[in-house]
Amino acid sequence: MAFVFFIKSFIMLHSPLSSLTSSHSFSSHKMGSGQFRSVNTFLLIICLFVIFVQQSSNALLLELSHNSKRSSESISSGCDIFQGSWSYDDTYPLYNASSCPFIEKPFDCQGNGRPDQLYLKFKWKPNRCELPQFNAPHFLRKFRGKKILFVGDSLSLNQWQSLACMLHAALPQSNYNLQKKGNLSTFTFREYDVSLMLSRNAFLVDLVEENNRRILKLDSIQNGDAWRGYDVLIFNTWHWWLHKGRSRSWDYFQEGNKLYKDMDPLVAFEKGLKTWSRWVDSNVAPSKTQVLFQGISPTHYDGKEWDAPIAKSSCIGQTRPILAPEYPAGPPPPAAVVKKVLANMSTPVTLLDVTTLSQLRKDGHPSIYGDGPDSHEGKDCSHWCLPGVPDAWNALLYGILVRNGQLK
């Protein structure tokens, strides 16, 4: 608007009418008044230009303010927090393994002798928004008197221990209690009466023994009775469906009354996941319980997936993440199955879509510094060091809980 006014004023000052009003003046007076008008015109042009620049600057500042506000609000307005990149951050890690005495030995890579530390220094940053900073006291205050249950395999154990460490490291003087009974582990912050619980259940569906046969029942989920009454449920399954030979924990699949000696793991996985989805739809009240599904956690046993120059390379010796937006091999097939099943559910389930961001962290596994029973030919490229990648999963979990209103 200021610019338009500036142009109009300039035209009026230089129009023929302006010249006509002084055409009958004496020549000496004409020269003086002309000079006077020229000076006034010049000064007016300067003033109008200053006004134009000032208003333009104000408009720019206002726009920047709006953009900043949109950026800060984007976590709650549809920003995809799972699209981003890993960024070096000197404030990381969020805790030291030595200050978290309950870390399982297979995850304690530094304690097991891993010499490099660069892998500890990377933070996940979404492309279009900022994740809220993890605030342990705020988390515990908002979940006072509540229970969070992780249900799944050792990748759930990885995330559960990560969250417990993140909370404990921020409040080291807060009393806690850790107990294990059967397949259920409970970590309680007594001061806040908050319980973080883990139910080890590799398949979600029932695995039973009948007539000396181990049977994986793809359409039965009676163990789901133990998942009732929680405020947050975080499920995970996949890795055990891939086991073969002696590492298999079942002898037969069962669907209906029919037994199957073998089945495509992806087909069996989808059948089991659909059974789980029906249980959630029938037994969970969204007004009382928030349900999440931990996305597929990738492995890094095959260097061809990330275009490694050395044949047969794996996670061993990897010290840096892949600094690219996508993983060269693309998402693993079970990730599509998970999204398909969740999309057809009537109960809202939030996907903690950690697959791509974790694929980029070929450096984050215990490799030969795991010292665990789940290593593959002397190396573990399935689980994750702690501190490490699961801390990012929990930062994303925190962001989701903020976005969904549990932590407002």
XYZ file of C-alpha atoms in Angstrom:
408
model
C 0.000 0.000 0.000
C 2.822 2.401 0.839
C 4.415 1.701 -2.510
C 1.198 2.512 -4.401
C 0.836 5.781 -2.493
C 4.443 6.622 -3.279
C 3.898 6.151 -7.042
C 0.696 8.203 -7.088
C 2.330 11.080 -5.229
C 5.314 11.068 -7.527
C 3.050 11.244 -10.608
C 1.041 14.157 -9.176
C 4.163 16.127 -8.374
C 5.397 15.764 -11.956
C 2.100 16.225 -13.812
C 1.461 19.049 -16.377
C -1.020 20.687 -13.992
C 1.776 21.230 -11.520
C 3.870 22.954 -14.193
C 0.884 25.079 -15.372
C 0.373 26.686 -11.957
C 3.783 28.353 -12.173
C 3.899 29.224 -15.895
C 2.897 32.922 -15.455
C 5.519 33.728 -12.790
C 8.448 36.098 -13.430
C 11.515 34.235 -14.599
C 13.607 34.980 -11.498
C 10.768 33.982 -9.228
C 10.053 30.987 -11.471
C 13.559 29.702 -10.997
C 13.448 30.085 -7.233
C 10.058 28.423 -6.812
C 11.129 25.648 -9.208
C 14.145 24.962 -7.083
C 11.970 25.027 -3.977
C 9.531 22.593 -5.523
C 12.405 20.332 -6.614
C 13.766 20.180 -3.078
C 10.292 19.511 -1.655
C 9.705 16.845 -4.251
C 13.012 15.178 -3.433
C 12.315 15.274 0.315
C 8.817 13.896 -0.188
C 10.177 11.074 -2.314
C 12.661 10.231 0.443
C 9.925 10.275 3.100
C 7.625 8.094 1.042
C 10.431 5.669 0.338
C 11.236 5.413 4.072
C 7.563 4.748 4.814
C 7.481 2.082 2.130
C 10.603 0.358 3.477
C 9.285 0.539 7.051
C 5.940 -0.979 6.172
C 7.593 -3.664 4.079
C 9.891 -4.510 6.985
C 6.943 -4.713 9.362
C 5.138 -7.022 6.951
C 8.235 -9.227 6.669
C 8.627 -9.408 10.440
C 4.964 -10.282 10.803
C 5.313 -13.042 8.214
C 8.410 -14.397 9.945
C 6.521 -14.336 13.225
C 3.686 -16.304 11.659
C 6.153 -18.785 10.153
C 7.869 -19.232 13.511
C 4.531 -19.785 15.184
C 3.548 -22.323 12.523
C 6.870 -24.129 13.040
C 6.376 -24.346 16.803
C 2.818 -25.530 16.383
C 3.496 -28.003 13.589
C 4.001 -30.917 15.999
C 0.272 -30.588 16.714
C -0.895 -29.731 13.225
C 0.112 -32.663 11.079
C 3.904 -32.459 10.738
C 5.358 -35.867 9.857
C 7.864 -36.276 12.671
C 9.200 -39.494 11.124
C 10.560 -37.711 8.039
C 13.875 -36.069 8.778
C 17.550 -36.733 9.289
C 20.136 -37.461 11.967
C 22.011 -34.391 13.150
C 25.163 -34.202 15.265
C 24.368 -32.801 18.710
C 27.120 -32.272 21.262
C 24.600 -32.393 24.139
C 23.979 -36.079 23.444
C 23.735 -38.717 24.792
C 20.832 -37.975 27.131
C 22.339 -40.260 29.787
C 25.355 -42.475 30.408
C 25.009 -46.230 30.596
C 27.048 -46.195 33.803
C 24.366 -44.056 35.484
C 21.618 -46.476 34.448
C 22.366 -49.636 36.455
C 19.450 -51.666 35.090
C 20.537 -51.669 31.421
C 20.703 -55.231 30.128
C 24.291 -56.244 29.426
C 23.652 -57.004 25.699
C 22.657 -53.328 25.191
C 25.553 -51.812 27.177
C 27.924 -51.382 24.259
C 30.295 -49.000 26.037
C 30.434 -51.282 29.054
C 31.163 -54.203 26.727
C 34.184 -52.418 25.267
C 32.944 -50.567 22.192
C 35.758 -48.057 21.558
C 34.034 -45.410 19.400
C 31.552 -42.831 20.732
C 30.449 -40.819 17.710
C 27.302 -42.951 17.374
C 26.149 -41.517 20.718
C 26.078 -37.955 19.384
C 23.235 -38.004 16.880
C 19.766 -36.563 17.398
C 16.737 -37.165 15.212
C 15.421 -33.927 13.637
C 12.157 -33.864 11.653
C 12.252 -31.878 8.431
C 9.394 -29.452 9.043
C 9.064 -29.071 12.798
C 10.860 -29.334 16.103
C 10.177 -32.124 18.538
C 9.399 -30.886 22.036
C 12.356 -31.350 24.351
C 12.008 -34.464 26.476
C 11.010 -33.312 29.949
C 11.163 -36.143 32.494
C 9.546 -34.317 35.459
C 6.714 -33.144 33.202
C 6.252 -36.680 31.863
C 6.049 -38.175 35.352
C 3.729 -35.482 36.715
C 1.277 -35.944 33.859
C 1.315 -39.733 34.244
C 1.035 -39.697 38.021
C -0.898 -42.745 39.166
C -0.907 -44.259 35.665
C 0.513 -47.356 34.008
C 2.288 -47.724 30.659
C 2.698 -51.211 29.233
C 5.092 -52.286 26.481
C 4.083 -55.609 24.913
C 6.436 -57.372 22.531
C 9.824 -58.964 22.001
C 13.353 -57.833 22.866
C 12.919 -54.691 20.744
C 10.208 -53.683 23.204
C 12.723 -54.438 25.956
C 15.165 -52.117 24.159
C 12.660 -49.241 24.140
C 11.345 -49.895 27.644
C 14.839 -49.780 29.138
C 15.655 -46.660 27.135
C 12.630 -44.799 28.519
C 13.386 -45.933 32.075
C 16.969 -44.668 31.701
C 15.874 -41.326 30.240
C 13.546 -40.749 33.184
C 15.948 -42.034 35.837
C 18.894 -39.989 34.504
C 16.852 -36.773 34.748
C 15.722 -37.591 38.304
C 18.532 -39.688 39.803
C 17.432 -38.966 43.379
C 13.894 -40.202 42.762
C 13.303 -43.592 44.355
C 12.398 -46.405 42.001
C 11.539 -50.044 42.248
C 12.296 -52.698 39.630
C 10.795 -56.136 39.849
C 10.238 -59.067 37.522
C 7.576 -61.711 37.805
C 7.403 -64.238 35.018
C 7.338 -62.386 31.694
C 6.257 -59.107 33.321
C 8.833 -56.518 34.388
C 7.737 -53.418 36.316
C 9.729 -50.226 36.802
C 7.974 -47.869 39.249
C 8.806 -44.287 40.186
C 7.452 -44.324 43.740
C 7.334 -40.556 44.193
C 5.041 -40.194 41.180
C 3.325 -43.584 41.330
C 4.120 -44.104 37.639
C 4.674 -47.647 36.383
C 6.547 -48.537 33.198
C 5.847 -52.180 32.496
C 7.076 -54.718 29.969
C 5.281 -57.893 28.973
C 7.567 -60.156 26.941
C 5.396 -61.573 24.177
C 7.142 -62.165 20.869
C 4.083 -62.913 18.725
C 1.150 -61.205 20.513
C -1.000 -64.204 19.508
C -0.973 -67.371 21.627
C 1.914 -69.810 21.635
C 0.865 -72.959 23.481
C 2.101 -76.508 24.026
C -0.326 -79.308 23.219
C 0.555 -83.004 23.016
C 4.256 -82.160 23.192
C 3.896 -79.836 20.212
C 4.504 -76.102 20.294
C 1.668 -74.478 18.389
C 1.492 -70.843 17.297
C -2.231 -70.079 17.111
C -2.689 -67.363 14.534
C -6.321 -66.686 15.410
C -6.169 -66.906 19.216
C -5.150 -64.193 21.641
C -6.275 -65.301 25.098
C -3.148 -63.781 26.634
C -4.671 -60.385 25.783
C -6.564 -60.510 29.066
C -3.352 -59.356 30.746
C -3.348 -56.122 28.715
C -6.529 -54.661 30.181
C -6.619 -51.648 32.473
C -3.578 -49.732 31.227
C -3.418 -46.055 30.295
C -0.962 -46.531 27.416
C -0.293 -49.730 25.451
C 2.708 -49.951 23.102
C 2.830 -53.146 21.006
C 5.537 -54.688 18.877
C 6.116 -57.919 16.985
C 7.976 -59.183 13.933
C 11.521 -60.441 14.499
C 10.615 -63.826 15.953
C 8.412 -64.629 12.974
C 11.619 -64.927 10.938
C 13.278 -67.568 13.075
C 14.217 -70.827 11.371
C 15.441 -74.263 12.332
C 16.377 -74.697 15.954
C 15.799 -71.026 16.732
C 12.095 -71.432 15.938
C 9.960 -71.413 19.062
C 7.040 -73.277 17.440
C 6.518 -76.577 15.658
C 3.216 -75.800 13.920
C 1.036 -72.867 12.934
C -2.658 -73.270 13.641
C -5.567 -71.403 12.070
C -9.008 -72.657 12.972
C -8.710 -76.416 13.359
C -5.999 -76.782 10.747
C -2.293 -77.224 11.473
C 0.491 -76.069 9.149
C 4.065 -77.218 9.399
C 5.308 -74.262 7.377
C 3.946 -70.938 6.191
C 5.406 -67.830 4.583
C 6.522 -65.709 7.569
C 4.956 -62.559 6.104
C 1.614 -64.332 5.584
C 1.661 -65.762 9.106
C 2.634 -62.352 10.508
C -0.296 -60.646 8.803
C -2.750 -63.271 10.067
C -1.471 -62.862 13.612
C -1.517 -59.080 13.399
C -5.114 -59.104 12.201
C -6.040 -61.208 15.232
C -4.340 -58.640 17.472
C -6.185 -55.804 15.703
C -9.545 -57.490 16.343
C -8.654 -57.829 20.026
C -7.841 -54.114 20.250
C -11.054 -53.140 18.439
C -13.114 -55.309 20.813
C -11.393 -54.608 24.120
C -9.863 -51.129 24.181
C -11.794 -47.959 24.995
C -9.951 -45.081 23.262
C -11.235 -42.634 25.877
C -9.326 -44.546 28.556
C -6.368 -46.131 26.777
C -3.967 -44.783 24.176
C -2.680 -47.536 21.841
C 0.532 -47.355 19.827
C 2.328 -49.849 17.630
C 6.111 -49.731 17.493
C 7.028 -49.860 13.827
C 9.328 -52.484 12.364
C 12.829 -52.174 13.754
C 15.325 -52.973 10.975
C 18.420 -55.149 10.982
C 21.754 -54.436 9.283
C 23.254 -57.806 8.408
C 23.520 -57.170 4.660
C 25.640 -54.262 3.468
C 24.118 -54.447 -0.013
C 21.033 -52.793 1.443
C 22.924 -49.537 1.953
C 25.245 -49.901 -1.037
C 28.251 -50.873 1.052
C 31.427 -51.042 -1.066
C 32.695 -54.182 0.687
C 30.931 -57.477 0.022
C 29.322 -59.230 2.986
C 29.651 -56.156 5.208
C 27.329 -55.816 8.174
C 26.929 -53.500 11.136
C 30.377 -54.471 12.434
C 32.743 -51.503 12.339
C 30.028 -49.012 11.360
C 30.583 -45.707 13.161
C 28.392 -43.207 11.296
C 24.741 -43.028 10.289
C 23.538 -42.773 6.716
C 23.092 -39.023 6.205
C 20.307 -39.284 3.643
C 16.517 -38.948 3.812
C 15.823 -42.498 2.633
C 17.371 -45.936 3.022
C 18.710 -47.249 -0.313
C 16.934 -50.617 0.015
C 13.602 -49.032 0.914
C 11.282 -50.156 3.725
C 11.114 -53.846 4.688
C 7.968 -55.764 3.591
C 6.438 -56.137 7.092
C 6.238 -52.342 7.410
C 3.577 -52.298 4.682
C 1.683 -55.094 6.455
C 1.600 -53.095 9.681
C 0.262 -49.986 7.939
C -2.354 -52.039 6.086
C -3.669 -53.681 9.257
C -3.721 -50.439 11.270
C -5.590 -48.647 8.473
C -8.442 -51.146 8.698
C -8.958 -50.873 12.451
C -11.904 -49.092 14.048
C -9.914 -48.182 17.168
C -7.353 -45.424 16.583
C -3.828 -46.812 16.898
C -0.823 -44.522 16.487
C 2.060 -45.965 14.512
C 5.407 -45.146 16.086
C 6.966 -45.330 12.658
C 10.610 -45.836 13.576
C 11.520 -47.956 10.538
C 13.167 -45.480 8.135
C 14.943 -43.404 10.781
C 16.337 -46.614 12.307
C 17.373 -47.976 8.916
C 19.671 -44.968 8.640
C 21.501 -46.044 11.826
C 23.649 -48.948 10.700
C 26.108 -47.710 13.338
C 23.716 -48.083 16.260
C 23.794 -51.862 16.869
C 25.839 -53.721 19.484
C 27.534 -55.742 16.695
C 30.392 -57.602 18.434
C 29.918 -55.580 21.640
C 26.548 -57.065 22.529
C 27.531 -60.113 24.563
C 23.980 -61.425 24.271
C 22.266 -64.705 23.424
C 20.499 -63.210 20.392
C 23.653 -62.471 18.419
C 23.873 -63.842 14.896
C 27.152 -65.610 14.127
C 28.897 -63.589 16.834
C 27.357 -60.252 15.970
C 24.119 -58.490 16.919
C 22.835 -56.234 14.153
C 19.218 -56.461 15.363
C 19.130 -54.781 18.757
C 20.384 -51.313 19.651
C 23.026 -49.925 21.948
C 21.872 -47.907 24.940
C 22.199 -44.976 24.973
C 21.297 -44.898 21.313
C 18.573 -45.174 18.711
C 15.717 -46.227 21.059
C 16.173 -42.901 22.857
C 15.002 -41.261 19.625
C 12.009 -43.604 19.574
C 11.084 -42.348 23.029
C 11.638 -38.714 22.057
C 9.112 -39.360 19.276
C 6.801 -41.127 21.731
C 6.992 -38.053 23.966
C 6.157 -35.818 20.979
C 3.162 -38.002 20.088
C 1.846 -37.904 23.656
C 2.208 -34.118 23.639
C 0.405 -33.882 20.290
C -2.381 -36.205 21.406
C -2.988 -34.292 24.629
C -1.689 -36.705 27.266
C 1.169 -34.372 28.217
C -0.462 -30.933 27.908
